[in-house]
Structure formats: structure tokens, C-alpha cells
mmCIF file of N, CA and C in Angstrom:
data_model
loop_
_atom_site.group_PDB
_atom_site.id
_atom_site.type_symbol
_atom_site.label_atom_id
_atom_site.label_comp_id
_atom_site.label_asym_id
_atom_site.label_seq_id
_atom_site.Cartn_x
_atom_site.Cartn_y
_atom_site.Cartn_z
ATOM 1 N N LEU S 27 -11.698 -240.978 63.939
ATOM 2 C CA LEU S 27 -10.851 -239.806 63.690
ATOM 3 C C LEU S 27 -11.328 -239.074 62.442
ATOM 4 N N SER S 28 -11.348 -237.774 62.530
ATOM 5 C CA SER S 28 -11.672 -236.973 61.354
ATOM 6 C C SER S 28 -10.438 -236.944 60.446
ATOM 7 N N PRO S 29 -10.610 -236.583 59.183
ATOM 8 C CA PRO S 29 -9.435 -236.519 58.290
ATOM 9 C C PRO S 29 -8.337 -235.584 58.811
ATOM 10 N N SER S 30 -8.712 -234.443 59.397
ATOM 11 C CA SER S 30 -7.684 -233.527 59.899
ATOM 12 C C SER S 30 -6.975 -234.125 61.114
ATOM 13 N N GLN S 31 -7.710 -234.828 61.972
ATOM 14 C CA GLN S 31 -7.079 -235.482 63.124
ATOM 15 C C GLN S 31 -6.141 -236.585 62.669
ATOM 16 N N PHE S 32 -6.549 -237.325 61.629
ATOM 17 C CA PHE S 32 -5.707 -238.386 61.097
ATOM 18 C C PHE S 32 -4.394 -237.811 60.564
ATOM 19 N N LEU S 33 -4.488 -236.726 59.806
ATOM 20 C CA LEU S 33 -3.287 -236.101 59.248
ATOM 21 C C LEU S 33 -2.389 -235.544 60.355
ATOM 22 N N ARG S 34 -2.996 -234.941 61.369
ATOM 23 C CA ARG S 34 -2.217 -234.399 62.491
ATOM 24 C C ARG S 34 -1.501 -235.534 63.217
ATOM 25 N N ARG S 35 -2.202 -236.658 63.398
ATOM 26 C CA ARG S 35 -1.587 -237.819 64.050
ATOM 27 C C ARG S 35 -0.387 -238.305 63.250
ATOM 28 N N GLN S 36 -0.522 -238.335 61.929
ATOM 29 C CA GLN S 36 0.583 -238.753 61.071
ATOM 30 C C GLN S 36 1.767 -237.805 61.213
ATOM 31 N N GLN S 37 1.494 -236.505 61.304
ATOM 32 C CA GLN S 37 2.566 -235.516 61.489
ATOM 33 C C GLN S 37 3.300 -235.750 62.800
ATOM 34 N N VAL S 38 2.543 -236.026 63.855
ATOM 35 C CA VAL S 38 3.143 -236.247 65.172
ATOM 36 C C VAL S 38 4.021 -237.501 65.147
ATOM 37 N N LEU S 39 3.497 -238.580 64.577
ATOM 38 C CA LEU S 39 4.271 -239.829 64.517
ATOM 39 C C LEU S 39 5.535 -239.656 63.677
ATOM 40 N N GLN S 40 5.415 -238.936 62.578
ATOM 41 C CA GLN S 40 6.583 -238.689 61.718
ATOM 42 C C GLN S 40 7.636 -237.867 62.474
ATOM 43 N N LEU S 41 7.200 -236.861 63.197
ATOM 44 C CA LEU S 41 8.124 -236.043 63.987
ATOM 45 C C LEU S 41 8.821 -236.901 65.040
ATOM 46 N N TYR S 42 8.068 -237.737 65.725
ATOM 47 C CA TYR S 42 8.631 -238.615 66.759
ATOM 48 C C TYR S 42 9.713 -239.523 66.161
ATOM 49 N N ARG S 43 9.407 -240.135 65.033
ATOM 50 C CA ARG S 43 10.388 -241.016 64.381
ATOM 51 C C ARG S 43 11.631 -240.250 63.951
ATOM 52 N N ARG S 44 11.441 -239.047 63.405
ATOM 53 C CA ARG S 44 12.587 -238.248 62.965
ATOM 54 C C ARG S 44 13.472 -237.857 64.150
ATOM 55 N N ILE S 45 12.852 -237.522 65.274
ATOM 56 C CA ILE S 45 13.621 -237.169 66.466
ATOM 57 C C ILE S 45 14.431 -238.373 66.940
ATOM 58 N N LEU S 46 13.791 -239.540 67.023
ATOM 59 C CA LEU S 46 14.511 -240.728 67.490
ATOM 60 C C LEU S 46 15.647 -241.106 66.538
ATOM 61 N N ARG S 47 15.441 -240.934 65.236
ATOM 62 C CA ARG S 47 16.525 -241.201 64.275
ATOM 63 C C ARG S 47 17.690 -240.242 64.483
ATOM 64 N N ALA S 48 17.390 -238.974 64.716
ATOM 65 C CA ALA S 48 18.444 -237.982 64.940
ATOM 66 C C ALA S 48 19.194 -238.292 66.233
ATOM 67 N N VAL S 49 18.478 -238.722 67.256
ATOM 68 C CA VAL S 49 19.098 -239.032 68.546
ATOM 69 C C VAL S 49 20.103 -240.170 68.385
ATOM 70 N N ARG S 50 19.839 -241.104 67.484
ATOM 71 C CA ARG S 50 20.760 -242.224 67.258
ATOM 72 C C ARG S 50 22.143 -241.756 66.824
ATOM 73 N N GLU S 51 22.226 -240.565 66.244
ATOM 74 C CA GLU S 51 23.504 -240.049 65.749
ATOM 75 C C GLU S 51 24.331 -239.358 66.834
ATOM 76 N N VAL S 52 23.751 -239.161 68.006
ATOM 77 C CA VAL S 52 24.472 -238.519 69.111
ATOM 78 C C VAL S 52 25.584 -239.464 69.563
ATOM 79 N N PRO S 53 26.824 -238.979 69.590
ATOM 80 C CA PRO S 53 27.956 -239.879 69.872
ATOM 81 C C PRO S 53 28.006 -240.429 71.299
ATOM 82 N N ALA S 54 27.688 -239.630 72.291
ATOM 83 C CA ALA S 54 27.821 -240.073 73.689
ATOM 84 C C ALA S 54 26.590 -240.868 74.121
ATOM 85 N N GLU S 55 26.841 -242.056 74.654
ATOM 86 C CA GLU S 55 25.749 -242.948 75.085
ATOM 87 C C GLU S 55 24.836 -242.288 76.112
ATOM 88 N N ALA S 56 25.413 -241.610 77.103
ATOM 89 C CA ALA S 56 24.603 -240.975 78.145
ATOM 90 C C ALA S 56 23.714 -239.884 77.553
ATOM 91 N N ASP S 57 24.249 -239.094 76.639
ATOM 92 C CA ASP S 57 23.454 -238.040 75.988
ATOM 93 C C ASP S 57 22.353 -238.648 75.142
ATOM 94 N N ARG S 58 22.680 -239.728 74.437
ATOM 95 C CA ARG S 58 21.697 -240.421 73.596
ATOM 96 C C ARG S 58 20.529 -240.912 74.455
ATOM 97 N N ARG S 59 20.863 -241.553 75.566
ATOM 98 C CA ARG S 59 19.832 -242.091 76.464
ATOM 99 C C ARG S 59 18.968 -240.959 77.022
ATOM 100 N N TYR S 60 19.628 -239.866 77.442
ATOM 101 C CA TYR S 60 18.896 -238.726 77.996
ATOM 102 C C TYR S 60 17.920 -238.161 76.964
ATOM 103 N N LEU S 61 18.385 -237.936 75.742
ATOM 104 C CA LEU S 61 17.535 -237.343 74.702
ATOM 105 C C LEU S 61 16.387 -238.274 74.309
ATOM 106 N N LYS S 62 16.670 -239.555 74.255
ATOM 107 C CA LYS S 62 15.626 -240.525 73.918
ATOM 108 C C LYS S 62 14.546 -240.534 74.998
ATOM 109 N N ASP S 63 14.972 -240.561 76.262
ATOM 110 C CA ASP S 63 14.016 -240.528 77.369
ATOM 111 C C ASP S 63 13.223 -239.228 77.379
ATOM 112 N N TRP S 64 13.909 -238.120 77.112
ATOM 113 C CA TRP S 64 13.245 -236.818 77.071
ATOM 114 C C TRP S 64 12.165 -236.806 75.982
ATOM 115 N N ALA S 65 12.505 -237.283 74.788
ATOM 116 C CA ALA S 65 11.545 -237.284 73.680
ATOM 117 C C ALA S 65 10.344 -238.157 74.023
ATOM 118 N N ARG S 66 10.595 -239.344 74.524
ATOM 119 C CA ARG S 66 9.494 -240.239 74.888
ATOM 120 C C ARG S 66 8.575 -239.597 75.922
ATOM 121 N N GLU S 67 9.173 -238.991 76.925
ATOM 122 C CA GLU S 67 8.381 -238.378 77.988
ATOM 123 C C GLU S 67 7.557 -237.202 77.465
ATOM 124 N N GLU S 68 8.146 -236.365 76.618
ATOM 125 C CA GLU S 68 7.410 -235.223 76.054
ATOM 126 C C GLU S 68 6.207 -235.688 75.246
ATOM 127 N N PHE S 69 6.407 -236.684 74.394
ATOM 128 C CA PHE S 69 5.303 -237.172 73.572
ATOM 129 C C PHE S 69 4.254 -237.868 74.440
ATOM 130 N N ARG S 70 4.698 -238.620 75.423
ATOM 131 C CA ARG S 70 3.769 -239.317 76.322
ATOM 132 C C ARG S 70 2.955 -238.300 77.134
ATOM 133 N N ARG S 71 3.624 -237.260 77.603
ATOM 134 C CA ARG S 71 2.956 -236.251 78.432
ATOM 135 C C ARG S 71 1.869 -235.516 77.651
ATOM 136 N N ASN S 72 2.083 -235.330 76.359
ATOM 137 C CA ASN S 72 1.134 -234.573 75.546
ATOM 138 C C ASN S 72 0.205 -235.462 74.716
ATOM 139 N N LYS S 73 0.218 -236.738 75.005
ATOM 140 C CA LYS S 73 -0.573 -237.710 74.244
ATOM 141 C C LYS S 73 -2.063 -237.375 74.224
ATOM 142 N N GLY S 74 -2.584 -236.866 75.321
ATOM 143 C CA GLY S 74 -4.015 -236.604 75.412
ATOM 144 C C GLY S 74 -4.453 -235.245 74.890
ATOM 145 N N ALA S 75 -3.540 -234.474 74.327
ATOM 146 C CA ALA S 75 -3.891 -233.133 73.823
ATOM 147 C C ALA S 75 -4.935 -233.235 72.715
ATOM 148 N N THR S 76 -5.936 -232.369 72.775
ATOM 149 C CA THR S 76 -6.994 -232.395 71.763
ATOM 150 C C THR S 76 -7.167 -231.058 71.050
ATOM 151 N N ASP S 77 -6.668 -229.982 71.631
ATOM 152 C CA ASP S 77 -6.807 -228.660 71.021
ATOM 153 C C ASP S 77 -5.911 -228.570 69.787
ATOM 154 N N GLU S 78 -6.538 -228.377 68.619
ATOM 155 C CA GLU S 78 -5.801 -228.364 67.348
ATOM 156 C C GLU S 78 -4.692 -227.304 67.320
ATOM 157 N N ASP S 79 -4.978 -226.125 67.850
ATOM 158 C CA ASP S 79 -3.970 -225.060 67.854
ATOM 159 C C ASP S 79 -2.781 -225.439 68.726
ATOM 160 N N ALA S 80 -3.060 -226.016 69.871
ATOM 161 C CA ALA S 80 -1.982 -226.429 70.780
ATOM 162 C C ALA S 80 -1.138 -227.528 70.136
ATOM 163 N N ILE S 81 -1.795 -228.463 69.461
ATOM 164 C CA ILE S 81 -1.072 -229.560 68.805
ATOM 165 C C ILE S 81 -0.182 -229.007 67.693
ATOM 166 N N ARG S 82 -0.723 -228.085 66.895
ATOM 167 C CA ARG S 82 0.078 -227.458 65.835
ATOM 168 C C ARG S 82 1.295 -226.744 66.414
ATOM 169 N N MET S 83 1.090 -226.046 67.535
ATOM 170 C CA MET S 83 2.182 -225.333 68.179
ATOM 171 C C MET S 83 3.244 -226.325 68.675
ATOM 172 N N MET S 84 2.810 -227.437 69.267
ATOM 173 C CA MET S 84 3.759 -228.437 69.758
ATOM 174 C C MET S 84 4.536 -229.071 68.604
ATOM 175 N N ILE S 85 3.875 -229.303 67.485
ATOM 176 C CA ILE S 85 4.563 -229.855 66.315
ATOM 177 C C ILE S 85 5.615 -228.868 65.823
ATOM 178 N N THR S 86 5.260 -227.599 65.769
ATOM 179 C CA THR S 86 6.205 -226.567 65.343
ATOM 180 C C THR S 86 7.407 -226.513 66.278
ATOM 181 N N GLN S 87 7.150 -226.537 67.586
ATOM 182 C CA GLN S 87 8.245 -226.513 68.557
ATOM 183 C C GLN S 87 9.121 -227.760 68.425
ATOM 184 N N GLY S 88 8.488 -228.901 68.225
ATOM 185 C CA GLY S 88 9.232 -230.146 68.056
ATOM 186 C C GLY S 88 10.125 -230.106 66.824
ATOM 187 N N ASN S 89 9.601 -229.554 65.740
ATOM 188 C CA ASN S 89 10.403 -229.424 64.517
ATOM 189 C C ASN S 89 11.584 -228.485 64.727
ATOM 190 N N MET S 90 11.362 -227.409 65.465
ATOM 191 C CA MET S 90 12.455 -226.474 65.742
ATOM 192 C C MET S 90 13.527 -227.144 66.599
ATOM 193 N N GLN S 91 13.108 -227.922 67.589
ATOM 194 C CA GLN S 91 14.072 -228.625 68.443
ATOM 195 C C GLN S 91 14.828 -229.685 67.645
ATOM 196 N N LEU S 92 14.138 -230.356 66.726
ATOM 197 C CA LEU S 92 14.787 -231.337 65.870
ATOM 198 C C LEU S 92 15.831 -230.659 64.988
ATOM 199 N N GLN S 93 15.483 -229.531 64.401
ATOM 200 C CA GLN S 93 16.429 -228.801 63.555
ATOM 201 C C GLN S 93 17.655 -228.373 64.356
ATOM 202 N N GLU S 94 17.444 -227.929 65.587
ATOM 203 C CA GLU S 94 18.559 -227.517 66.438
ATOM 204 C C GLU S 94 19.469 -228.706 66.748
ATOM 205 N N LEU S 95 18.880 -229.856 67.031
ATOM 206 C CA LEU S 95 19.668 -231.067 67.288
ATOM 207 C C LEU S 95 20.466 -231.448 66.046
ATOM 208 N N GLN S 96 19.820 -231.414 64.885
ATOM 209 C CA GLN S 96 20.516 -231.761 63.643
ATOM 210 C C GLN S 96 21.649 -230.777 63.351
ATOM 211 N N ARG S 97 21.409 -229.499 63.598
ATOM 212 C CA ARG S 97 22.436 -228.475 63.388
ATOM 213 C C ARG S 97 23.620 -228.723 64.320
ATOM 214 N N THR S 98 23.339 -229.030 65.563
ATOM 215 C CA THR S 98 24.394 -229.307 66.546
ATOM 216 C C THR S 98 25.202 -230.535 66.132
ATOM 217 N N LEU S 99 24.526 -231.565 65.666
ATOM 218 C CA LEU S 99 25.224 -232.775 65.234
ATOM 219 C C LEU S 99 26.133 -232.502 64.014
ATOM 220 N N ARG S 100 25.618 -231.687 63.090
ATOM 221 C CA ARG S 100 26.431 -231.330 61.906
ATOM 222 C C ARG S 100 27.672 -230.556 62.330
ATOM 223 N N LEU S 101 27.509 -229.621 63.269
ATOM 224 C CA LEU S 101 28.651 -228.846 63.743
ATOM 225 C C LEU S 101 29.669 -229.733 64.459
ATOM 226 N N ALA S 102 29.180 -230.697 65.208
ATOM 227 C CA ALA S 102 30.081 -231.591 65.947
ATOM 228 C C ALA S 102 30.895 -232.458 64.997
ATOM 229 N N LYS S 103 30.312 -232.798 63.846
ATOM 230 C CA LYS S 103 31.005 -233.647 62.881
ATOM 231 C C LYS S 103 32.065 -232.873 62.087
ATOM 232 N N SER S 104 31.870 -231.564 61.967
ATOM 233 C CA SER S 104 32.816 -230.793 61.130
ATOM 234 C C SER S 104 33.995 -230.270 61.930
#
């Protein structure tokens, strides 16, 4: 792995962990299971991606989806 590929891999793994941690806070078991399965499938489906621009775009989209989930969870708690 080149240094940039290594750093990109670290970003992807960090995003995956953050998503799974956020999913743990979802109150309904069925929703939690659905979101966990969805996240796993999305990351698995894109595992072979090699285009740096596409990977950056997917990381950005993943971060936006994570922020939306966190925002929704905060609203549900208040």
C-alpha cells in the first residue's frame, strides 16, 4: 500500500466504526439490525474500489449519512 492508500484505508475503517457505534444508539432493535446490515453491505459492496476520487466521494457521502443519523438520534432524545 502506498502512504495515501494507507491513510484512505484508515479513514474508511474509522468511518465504518463510527457508523456502527452510532447505530448502537438506535432504540428500536429492528431498526438497529437494518442499519447495521445496511452499513455492512455498503462497505462490503465497495470493498474493491480503487479509484481515489470515487473512494473520497464515498467517504464524504458516508460522513454525511453518519451526521444525519446522529442528528436524528439527537432529535429523538430531546
